[in-house]
Every structure is written in C-alpha cells, then in structure tokens.
Amino acid sequence: MGDTYFNEEHRLFRESLRDFLQKEVVPHVDDWEKTGVIDRSIWNKFGEMGYFGLPYPEAYGGLDLDFFYTVILLEELQKVNSGGFAAAIWAHVYLAMTHLNAEGDERIKNEYLAPSIMGDKIGCLCITEPFGGSDVSGMRTTAVKRDDHYVINGSKAFITNGFYSDYLVIAAKTEPELRNKGISIFLIDRDLPGVSATKLDKLGWRASDTAEIAFDNVKIPLENLMGEENKGFSYIMQHFDLERLIMGINAHARAEYALEYALEYMKERTAFGKSLDSFQALRHKMVELTSEMEVCKNYNYMVAQKLNDAEYCVKEATISKLMSTKMADKVVDGCLQMLGGYGYMEEYPMARLLRDSRLGRIGGGTSEILKEILAKLVVDKKIFAKVPQN
C-alpha cells in the first residue's frame, strides 16, 4: 500500500474493515458457498458501517469519500475468499446503485438509493441477455409506452443478485429500430406481476445468486424511467470504465491473496529436508508471479486516481480489466501448483479461488470484446467522449 495513493485515514479504514470482515463474514462464507444464499442480516450490518455509502452523497446517507476507499473495500472483499460474496456486494454498490445515483431523480434517490446505502434494499443491474452477451445494442427486451405506464417484455441473463434483489435497474429498447440509440433505463420492483427469475448453477461465485430474469407484460409507471428516454446506451457506456476498473482491482487483489497464502504455505511445507521456499525454481516462479501482480496493481492504482479525479478513462480501465484478469488466472493457477495435491482439495482456498477467478475474463465484457474496443482506440484512433450528467 503506497503513500502515493493512501493516507493514514485510508490505513485505519482498511484495518477496521478487515476486522469487520473477519468477524462478520469469514465465519459464514463456507455456509453461503454451499447454500448459495447470503444471510440478509449481513447487508444491514454493511449498511450500518457505511460501507455501501462510501462514494455516495451525504444527502442520501452516503459518506462522499474518495475512490481509494472503494479500492480498499474491493481489495479486502477479495481476501475473504468468496468471489461470489464479493460480487454480490460490489454489484449492488457499484452497478445498480451507480445508475440510481447518476440517472435517478429525487424520488428514486430517496426511495431506492437511500435504503440501498443502509442495506435495506438490494439492487441488481440487468443488461446482458441470453442471446446478446456483450452486444448491448442487440438486446431484445422492449419497453412500450402506453398511456401512464410502460410495458416491459423480454429477458436478461447472468444477472448478479438477480434472484434475491429487491429492485432491478434494467435496460430495454423504447425504439427498437434505432438499435443502440433506442435504449432506455428503467427501475423495476421485484414483486411486480410478470417478473420471474431462475437461479443459475455456476462453476464459481457460488455464494452469489446469479439469475436469468423474465419480464412478461410487466407494467411500470412512467416515472420509473431513469434519465432521458433513448439515452440508456450512453448511460451504460459512461459507467463501463468504473465496472472494468473494479474487475481489474478485484483481479490484482485475489492474485495478491493467492500469493500471500502460497508463500506462507511454502515456508512451512518441507520436502527433501528443506522448506519449499528454499528451492530456487519455486522461489523464482513466485518472484515472477509477484512481479506481474505488482505491475497490474500499481497500474490499477494509477487508473483509480484518474477516476477519482473525474477523468474519463475508458481505455485505461479496459486495459486494467484485460491484463489484470489474465494475470490473476495465471497467478492463482501457479499458486495452486505450489500446494501440490492440497491445492486441489476443497478444504484449502486455492480450488475455490481458481474457480472464482475464471469469471474475470468473461463478466463485464469478455477479453475478446475488450481487445476489439482497445483496437478501435489504439489502431483506429477512435475517441469515446464522456456523456455530460444531467
């Protein structure tokens, strides 16, 4: 943790958060991983501690703190060794709530953002569709305006918090013929008639609920439109730098956790009369993996500073996710190898960490999609401009 980015207040916050997670989360993680259900009470405890309100305005119960408090939250969440629990938290705070804060009107902020900060309401962001994947403009979900309401029809897939959340922030086409220029953002209550969800069985992230959600003639009031009609694509795009950087930070943090655990194991484990950390081949491998993690970590801190300074850093954040998630998979795999057969056992953390890490190169835009976005920026010299907030 370098002085360039973190001060004494940050250090104290990290210590307090780490103690909280060790007391309130770590003892329950294995149960949540087995059941796929996170105890609802933990959301209220996070809310009481202010963790959901770190970046949000004080007017709604937030703390309005700099982005490096978010960096600390993300890093420490990765070290409880449940990618699913971490995802449930940050998907609520930095996906759903980001849209509430940016595009929601005063009513929405009071009725949804404020309770979300307190942990009384849980949100999810619904963009990806079963047949759409990373092609946002190709979504098929529609919102048709009729008198005093919209009627929503369609489906969403791979939605984190999609089964147990209280509300959904959803992208739908208000003018399908316009493709990406005809997308709008809406707020939908979970208990409305016509909303149904099916839990998905995943390789990793088992503590979180990931769902496919169907909307069958769901009626919502006109005031549940967030922002301007047909501006949804722009809203989604302007928040992608945050989502990608979050996944980059998650990646370097879980790689760091894997390295710390493996090095401690290697210090205690002996073979041929020597500890594993005394064998040159293994020592050099760990140095190589640590070096790659440190490069990504410090790059991510640099991008975090740009985001903290309100710079639009879509290129840098895209690089963060692309390179950090690739690095994390390599590091976790290498660390598992250092544990030998124990690395493959569920009672040790590496097996779960390996499964959880693998989603990094898929969620929030696949590595292949990110490379094409970067090709447009680097090769084609395209400029993606930040959309002004209302």
Short mmCIF file of C-alpha atoms in Angstrom, two decimals:
data_model
loop_
_atom_site.label_atom_id
_atom_site.label_comp_id
_atom_site.label_asym_id
_atom_site.label_seq_id
_atom_site.Cartn_x
_atom_site.Cartn_y
_atom_site.Cartn_z
CA MET A 1 0.00 0.00 0.00
CA GLY A 2 1.86 3.08 -1.23
CA ASP A 3 1.81 6.56 0.29
CA THR A 4 1.18 7.99 -3.17
CA TYR A 5 -2.45 6.91 -3.04
CA PHE A 6 -3.27 6.01 0.57
CA ASN A 7 -3.11 8.19 3.67
CA GLU A 8 -3.45 7.46 7.40
CA GLU A 9 -7.26 7.62 7.24
CA HIS A 10 -7.21 5.03 4.47
CA ARG A 11 -4.96 2.79 6.58
CA LEU A 12 -7.27 2.98 9.58
CA PHE A 13 -10.27 2.30 7.38
CA ARG A 14 -8.59 -0.80 5.96
CA GLU A 15 -7.82 -2.12 9.43
CA SER A 16 -11.38 -1.53 10.62
CA LEU A 17 -12.87 -3.13 7.50
CA ARG A 18 -10.55 -6.12 7.76
CA ASP A 19 -11.59 -6.68 11.38
CA PHE A 20 -15.26 -6.38 10.42
CA LEU A 21 -14.93 -8.91 7.60
CA GLN A 22 -13.04 -11.38 9.81
CA LYS A 23 -15.73 -11.16 12.46
CA GLU A 24 -18.95 -10.86 10.43
CA VAL A 25 -18.22 -12.52 7.07
CA VAL A 26 -15.39 -15.06 7.13
CA PRO A 27 -17.06 -17.42 9.67
CA HIS A 28 -20.12 -17.71 7.39
CA VAL A 29 -18.52 -17.86 3.95
CA ASP A 30 -18.40 -21.65 3.69
CA ASP A 31 -22.10 -21.94 4.51
CA TRP A 32 -23.01 -19.25 1.97
CA GLU A 33 -20.90 -21.01 -0.64
CA LYS A 34 -22.73 -24.30 0.00
CA THR A 35 -26.27 -22.89 0.09
CA GLY A 36 -25.90 -20.09 -2.47
CA VAL A 37 -27.74 -17.81 -0.05
CA ILE A 38 -26.11 -14.88 1.76
CA ASP A 39 -27.69 -14.11 5.11
CA ARG A 40 -29.80 -10.99 4.67
CA SER A 41 -28.64 -9.58 8.02
CA ILE A 42 -25.12 -9.01 6.68
CA TRP A 43 -26.48 -6.40 4.27
CA ASN A 44 -27.83 -4.37 7.17
CA LYS A 45 -24.52 -4.68 9.00
CA PHE A 46 -22.66 -3.38 5.94
CA GLY A 47 -25.17 -0.55 5.74
CA GLU A 48 -24.77 0.34 9.41
CA MET A 49 -20.99 0.52 8.98
CA GLY A 50 -21.38 2.86 5.99
CA TYR A 51 -19.68 0.52 3.51
CA PHE A 52 -22.46 0.83 0.92
CA GLY A 53 -22.31 4.61 1.02
CA LEU A 54 -18.60 5.23 0.51
CA PRO A 55 -18.88 7.12 -2.82
CA TYR A 56 -22.42 8.46 -2.48
CA PRO A 57 -23.77 11.88 -1.40
CA GLU A 58 -24.32 12.59 2.26
CA ALA A 59 -27.85 13.78 1.44
CA TYR A 60 -28.89 10.13 1.00
CA GLY A 61 -26.87 8.67 3.85
CA GLY A 62 -23.59 8.29 1.99
CA LEU A 63 -20.10 9.34 3.06
CA ASP A 64 -18.92 11.04 -0.17
CA LEU A 65 -15.38 9.67 0.20
CA ASP A 66 -12.63 9.48 -2.40
CA PHE A 67 -12.34 6.48 -4.70
CA PHE A 68 -9.48 4.90 -2.79
CA TYR A 69 -11.88 3.91 -0.02
CA THR A 70 -13.66 1.91 -2.71
CA VAL A 71 -10.31 0.40 -3.75
CA ILE A 72 -9.76 -0.74 -0.17
CA LEU A 73 -13.27 -2.20 0.08
CA LEU A 74 -12.78 -4.17 -3.15
CA GLU A 75 -9.35 -5.45 -2.14
CA GLU A 76 -10.41 -6.62 1.29
CA LEU A 77 -13.56 -8.29 -0.05
CA GLN A 78 -11.41 -10.46 -2.31
CA LYS A 79 -9.44 -11.69 0.70
CA VAL A 80 -12.41 -13.37 2.38
CA ASN A 81 -12.01 -15.94 -0.43
CA SER A 82 -15.54 -15.85 -1.75
CA GLY A 83 -15.72 -14.25 -5.16
CA GLY A 84 -19.48 -14.72 -5.02
CA PHE A 85 -19.92 -12.78 -1.80
CA ALA A 86 -17.65 -10.02 -3.05
CA ALA A 87 -19.57 -9.87 -6.33
CA ALA A 88 -22.94 -9.63 -4.58
CA ILE A 89 -21.67 -6.63 -2.62
CA TRP A 90 -19.97 -4.71 -5.40
CA ALA A 91 -22.70 -5.46 -7.97
CA HIS A 92 -25.17 -3.83 -5.58
CA VAL A 93 -22.99 -0.84 -4.71
CA TYR A 94 -21.24 -0.10 -7.99
CA LEU A 95 -23.58 -1.41 -10.69
CA ALA A 96 -27.18 -0.93 -9.56
CA MET A 97 -26.59 1.99 -7.20
CA THR A 98 -24.34 3.81 -9.67
CA HIS A 99 -27.31 4.16 -12.02
CA LEU A 100 -29.65 5.20 -9.20
CA ASN A 101 -27.25 7.99 -8.29
CA ALA A 102 -26.41 9.10 -11.82
CA GLU A 103 -29.77 8.84 -13.60
CA GLY A 104 -32.33 8.60 -10.82
CA ASP A 105 -34.50 11.59 -9.94
CA GLU A 106 -35.02 12.86 -6.41
CA ARG A 107 -37.85 10.40 -5.72
CA ILE A 108 -35.79 7.43 -6.84
CA LYS A 109 -32.80 8.56 -4.81
CA ASN A 110 -34.89 8.93 -1.67
CA GLU A 111 -36.92 5.75 -2.11
CA TYR A 112 -34.20 3.44 -3.50
CA LEU A 113 -30.70 4.90 -3.20
CA ALA A 114 -31.02 5.86 0.46
CA PRO A 115 -32.38 2.43 1.54
CA SER A 116 -29.69 0.77 -0.62
CA ILE A 117 -27.00 2.65 1.27
CA MET A 118 -28.48 1.38 4.54
CA GLY A 119 -28.69 -2.21 3.28
CA ASP A 120 -32.49 -2.25 3.48
CA LYS A 121 -32.86 -2.73 -0.28
CA ILE A 122 -30.66 -4.81 -2.59
CA GLY A 123 -30.33 -4.00 -6.28
CA CYS A 124 -29.13 -5.61 -9.47
CA LEU A 125 -28.26 -4.31 -12.93
CA CYS A 126 -29.89 -6.09 -15.88
CA ILE A 127 -28.21 -5.53 -19.23
CA THR A 128 -26.93 -8.86 -20.59
CA GLU A 129 -29.44 -11.08 -22.41
CA PRO A 130 -29.47 -14.81 -23.22
CA PHE A 131 -28.78 -14.16 -26.91
CA GLY A 132 -26.98 -10.83 -26.63
CA GLY A 133 -23.89 -11.31 -24.49
CA SER A 134 -21.61 -8.30 -24.93
CA ASP A 135 -23.71 -6.94 -27.82
CA VAL A 136 -25.66 -4.36 -25.83
CA SER A 137 -27.17 -2.76 -28.92
CA GLY A 138 -28.60 -6.14 -29.95
CA MET A 139 -30.80 -6.53 -26.87
CA ARG A 140 -34.39 -7.69 -27.48
CA THR A 141 -36.11 -6.59 -24.27
CA THR A 142 -38.63 -3.85 -25.06
CA ALA A 143 -40.43 -1.13 -23.14
CA VAL A 144 -43.60 0.10 -24.85
CA LYS A 145 -45.23 3.28 -23.61
CA ARG A 146 -48.98 3.06 -23.09
CA ASP A 147 -50.85 5.98 -21.51
CA ASP A 148 -49.48 6.33 -17.97
CA HIS A 149 -47.13 3.34 -17.95
CA TYR A 150 -44.55 1.26 -19.81
CA VAL A 151 -44.96 -2.44 -20.58
CA ILE A 152 -41.72 -4.45 -20.34
CA ASN A 153 -41.22 -7.72 -22.20
CA GLY A 154 -38.05 -9.75 -22.61
CA SER A 155 -35.36 -11.50 -20.59
CA LYS A 156 -31.96 -10.93 -19.03
CA ALA A 157 -29.23 -13.47 -18.20
CA PHE A 158 -26.22 -13.89 -15.89
CA ILE A 159 -27.50 -11.20 -13.54
CA THR A 160 -25.67 -10.99 -10.19
CA ASN A 161 -28.18 -10.53 -7.35
CA GLY A 162 -30.82 -11.37 -9.94
CA PHE A 163 -32.74 -13.76 -7.69
CA TYR A 164 -32.82 -12.16 -4.23
CA SER A 165 -32.63 -8.43 -5.02
CA ASP A 166 -35.48 -6.07 -4.17
CA TYR A 167 -35.29 -3.97 -7.33
CA LEU A 168 -33.83 -4.18 -10.80
CA VAL A 169 -32.19 -1.48 -12.91
CA ILE A 170 -32.93 -2.66 -16.42
CA ALA A 171 -32.03 -1.64 -19.96
CA ALA A 172 -34.78 -2.04 -22.57
CA LYS A 173 -35.48 -0.77 -26.06
CA THR A 174 -38.04 2.01 -26.32
CA GLU A 175 -37.42 2.38 -30.05
CA PRO A 176 -36.02 -0.96 -31.32
CA GLU A 177 -35.48 0.28 -34.87
CA LEU A 178 -32.85 2.73 -33.60
CA ARG A 179 -30.73 -0.08 -32.08
CA ASN A 180 -28.31 1.44 -29.55
CA LYS A 181 -29.91 4.87 -29.91
CA GLY A 182 -33.28 3.48 -28.80
CA ILE A 183 -32.32 2.04 -25.39
CA SER A 184 -33.65 3.40 -22.10
CA ILE A 185 -33.00 2.63 -18.42
CA PHE A 186 -35.82 1.71 -16.02
CA LEU A 187 -36.32 0.85 -12.37
CA ILE A 188 -38.48 -2.21 -11.66
CA ASP A 189 -39.64 -3.55 -8.31
CA ARG A 190 -39.03 -7.26 -7.83
CA ASP A 191 -42.56 -8.06 -6.67
CA LEU A 192 -44.37 -6.66 -9.71
CA PRO A 193 -46.59 -9.12 -11.62
CA GLY A 194 -44.79 -10.64 -14.59
CA VAL A 195 -41.27 -10.58 -13.10
CA SER A 196 -39.80 -14.04 -12.61
CA ALA A 197 -36.27 -15.32 -12.01
CA THR A 198 -34.46 -18.64 -12.32
CA LYS A 199 -31.28 -19.26 -10.36
CA LEU A 200 -28.31 -20.42 -12.44
CA ASP A 201 -25.82 -23.12 -11.38
CA LYS A 202 -22.29 -21.79 -11.80
CA LEU A 203 -18.71 -23.08 -11.80
CA GLY A 204 -17.69 -20.46 -9.24
CA TRP A 205 -19.03 -17.41 -7.41
CA ARG A 206 -21.30 -19.89 -5.63
CA ALA A 207 -22.29 -17.67 -2.72
CA SER A 208 -23.89 -15.10 -5.02
CA ASP A 209 -27.24 -15.55 -6.72
CA THR A 210 -26.91 -15.32 -10.47
CA ALA A 211 -30.16 -15.49 -12.38
CA GLU A 212 -31.97 -15.41 -15.67
CA ILE A 213 -34.88 -12.99 -15.38
CA ALA A 214 -38.04 -12.90 -17.49
CA PHE A 215 -40.38 -9.93 -17.95
CA ASP A 216 -43.88 -10.83 -19.13
CA ASN A 217 -46.02 -7.74 -19.75
CA VAL A 218 -44.62 -6.01 -16.68
CA LYS A 219 -46.31 -2.65 -16.11
CA ILE A 220 -44.25 0.13 -14.55
CA PRO A 221 -45.16 3.81 -14.07
CA LEU A 222 -43.72 6.41 -16.43
CA GLU A 223 -41.72 7.95 -13.60
CA ASN A 224 -39.66 4.75 -13.34
CA LEU A 225 -37.83 5.81 -16.49
CA MET A 226 -34.34 6.83 -15.35
CA GLY A 227 -32.80 9.78 -17.13
CA GLU A 228 -34.00 10.56 -20.64
CA GLU A 229 -35.74 8.16 -22.96
CA ASN A 230 -33.43 6.61 -25.58
CA LYS A 231 -30.28 7.75 -23.75
CA GLY A 232 -29.75 4.43 -21.99
CA PHE A 233 -26.86 3.25 -24.16
CA SER A 234 -24.89 6.39 -23.35
CA TYR A 235 -25.59 5.92 -19.64
CA ILE A 236 -24.38 2.33 -19.79
CA MET A 237 -21.22 3.24 -21.71
CA GLN A 238 -20.21 6.06 -19.37
CA HIS A 239 -20.21 3.67 -16.39
CA PHE A 240 -18.21 0.91 -18.07
CA ASP A 241 -14.88 2.41 -17.02
CA LEU A 242 -15.93 2.02 -13.38
CA GLU A 243 -17.08 -1.58 -13.84
CA ARG A 244 -13.95 -2.61 -15.71
CA LEU A 245 -11.62 -0.98 -13.21
CA ILE A 246 -13.50 -2.68 -10.37
CA MET A 247 -12.89 -6.05 -12.01
CA GLY A 248 -9.23 -5.15 -12.56
CA ILE A 249 -8.84 -4.26 -8.88
CA ASN A 250 -10.64 -7.45 -7.87
CA ALA A 251 -8.17 -9.40 -10.00
CA HIS A 252 -4.98 -7.95 -8.54
CA ALA A 253 -6.41 -8.35 -5.03
CA ARG A 254 -7.24 -12.04 -5.39
CA ALA A 255 -3.84 -12.63 -7.00
CA GLU A 256 -2.19 -10.91 -4.04
CA TYR A 257 -4.22 -13.07 -1.63
CA ALA A 258 -3.18 -16.23 -3.51
CA LEU A 259 0.48 -15.23 -3.37
CA GLU A 260 0.34 -14.43 0.34
CA TYR A 261 -1.27 -17.77 1.11
CA ALA A 262 1.09 -19.78 -1.11
CA LEU A 263 4.22 -18.12 0.29
CA GLU A 264 3.11 -18.84 3.86
CA TYR A 265 2.41 -22.46 2.91
CA MET A 266 5.79 -22.81 1.19
CA LYS A 267 7.55 -21.50 4.30
CA GLU A 268 6.00 -24.24 6.45
CA ARG A 269 5.92 -27.18 4.00
CA THR A 270 9.08 -29.26 3.68
CA ALA A 271 10.34 -31.62 1.00
CA PHE A 272 13.68 -33.44 0.93
CA GLY A 273 14.53 -31.85 4.27
CA LYS A 274 14.05 -28.25 3.12
CA SER A 275 11.15 -25.81 3.09
CA LEU A 276 9.58 -25.29 -0.31
CA ASP A 277 10.51 -21.61 -0.33
CA SER A 278 14.21 -22.55 -0.36
CA PHE A 279 14.09 -24.28 -3.76
CA GLN A 280 15.39 -21.92 -6.44
CA ALA A 281 12.96 -22.95 -9.16
CA LEU A 282 9.98 -22.34 -6.87
CA ARG A 283 11.41 -19.11 -5.44
CA HIS A 284 11.95 -17.70 -8.91
CA LYS A 285 8.47 -18.72 -10.03
CA MET A 286 6.93 -16.87 -7.09
CA VAL A 287 9.04 -13.80 -7.87
CA GLU A 288 7.81 -13.87 -11.46
CA LEU A 289 4.16 -14.14 -10.39
CA THR A 290 4.56 -11.45 -7.73
CA SER A 291 6.14 -9.09 -10.25
CA GLU A 292 3.24 -9.47 -12.65
CA MET A 293 0.75 -8.85 -9.85
CA GLU A 294 2.59 -5.73 -8.67
CA VAL A 295 2.67 -4.27 -12.19
CA CYS A 296 -1.09 -4.68 -12.54
CA LYS A 297 -1.75 -3.46 -9.00
CA ASN A 298 0.17 -0.23 -9.47
CA TYR A 299 -1.34 0.35 -12.90
CA ASN A 300 -4.79 -0.07 -11.37
CA TYR A 301 -3.97 2.48 -8.68
CA MET A 302 -2.97 4.93 -11.39
CA VAL A 303 -6.28 4.41 -13.17
CA ALA A 304 -8.13 4.73 -9.86
CA GLN A 305 -6.51 8.14 -9.41
CA LYS A 306 -7.78 9.21 -12.82
CA LEU A 307 -11.28 8.05 -11.95
CA ASN A 308 -11.04 9.81 -8.60
CA ASP A 309 -10.14 12.99 -10.48
CA ALA A 310 -13.29 12.57 -12.63
CA GLU A 311 -11.32 11.75 -15.77
CA TYR A 312 -12.99 9.52 -18.34
CA CYS A 313 -10.55 6.63 -18.53
CA VAL A 314 -12.29 4.06 -20.72
CA LYS A 315 -9.02 3.00 -22.40
CA GLU A 316 -7.08 2.68 -19.16
CA ALA A 317 -9.91 0.85 -17.36
CA THR A 318 -10.31 -1.54 -20.27
CA ILE A 319 -6.59 -2.31 -20.17
CA SER A 320 -6.91 -2.80 -16.40
CA LYS A 321 -9.55 -5.48 -16.73
CA LEU A 322 -7.96 -7.17 -19.76
CA MET A 323 -4.49 -7.52 -18.26
CA SER A 324 -5.33 -7.94 -14.57
CA THR A 325 -7.84 -10.76 -15.05
CA LYS A 326 -5.40 -12.61 -17.32
CA MET A 327 -2.68 -12.12 -14.71
CA ALA A 328 -4.92 -13.28 -11.84
CA ASP A 329 -5.75 -16.57 -13.53
CA LYS A 330 -2.05 -17.21 -14.15
CA VAL A 331 -1.09 -16.33 -10.58
CA VAL A 332 -3.84 -18.37 -8.92
CA ASP A 333 -3.03 -21.37 -11.10
CA GLY A 334 0.67 -21.02 -10.26
CA CYS A 335 -0.04 -20.73 -6.55
CA LEU A 336 -2.30 -23.78 -6.61
CA GLN A 337 0.61 -25.68 -8.13
CA MET A 338 2.80 -24.72 -5.18
CA LEU A 339 0.39 -26.53 -2.84
CA GLY A 340 0.63 -29.73 -4.88
CA GLY A 341 -2.23 -32.13 -4.18
CA TYR A 342 -3.50 -29.93 -1.36
CA GLY A 343 -4.10 -27.15 -3.85
CA TYR A 344 -6.74 -29.34 -5.49
CA MET A 345 -8.56 -30.02 -2.22
CA GLU A 346 -11.66 -28.03 -1.28
CA GLU A 347 -10.51 -27.58 2.33
CA TYR A 348 -7.72 -25.33 1.03
CA PRO A 349 -8.57 -21.96 -0.55
CA MET A 350 -6.97 -22.37 -3.96
CA ALA A 351 -9.62 -24.59 -5.55
CA ARG A 352 -12.39 -22.06 -4.89
CA LEU A 353 -10.10 -19.18 -5.79
CA LEU A 354 -9.30 -20.78 -9.15
CA ARG A 355 -12.99 -21.25 -9.97
CA ASP A 356 -13.93 -17.76 -8.86
CA SER A 357 -11.07 -16.12 -10.72
CA ARG A 358 -12.04 -17.63 -14.06
CA LEU A 359 -15.11 -15.42 -14.40
CA GLY A 360 -12.87 -12.35 -14.53
CA ARG A 361 -12.17 -12.77 -18.24
CA ILE A 362 -15.90 -13.12 -19.02
CA GLY A 363 -18.01 -10.80 -16.86
CA GLY A 364 -18.20 -7.08 -17.59
CA GLY A 365 -17.10 -7.63 -21.19
CA THR A 366 -15.11 -10.64 -22.36
CA SER A 367 -11.39 -10.29 -23.03
CA GLU A 368 -12.10 -10.67 -26.74
CA ILE A 369 -14.58 -7.77 -26.69
CA LEU A 370 -12.15 -5.64 -24.68
CA LYS A 371 -9.41 -6.23 -27.25
CA GLU A 372 -11.70 -5.01 -30.02
CA ILE A 373 -12.63 -1.90 -28.01
CA LEU A 374 -8.93 -1.21 -27.48
CA ALA A 375 -8.25 -1.81 -31.17
CA LYS A 376 -10.74 0.94 -32.01
CA LEU A 377 -8.97 3.26 -29.58
CA VAL A 378 -5.38 2.34 -30.39
CA VAL A 379 -5.49 1.34 -34.06
CA ASP A 380 -8.48 3.30 -35.39
CA LYS A 381 -7.83 6.31 -33.11
CA LYS A 382 -11.49 6.48 -32.16
CA ILE A 383 -12.38 8.81 -29.28
CA PHE A 384 -15.03 7.84 -26.73
CA ALA A 385 -16.23 11.02 -25.04
CA LYS A 386 -17.81 11.16 -21.61
CA VAL A 387 -21.52 11.98 -21.70
CA PRO A 388 -22.33 15.03 -19.53
CA GLN A 389 -24.51 14.27 -16.47
CA ASN A 390 -27.94 15.83 -16.23
#
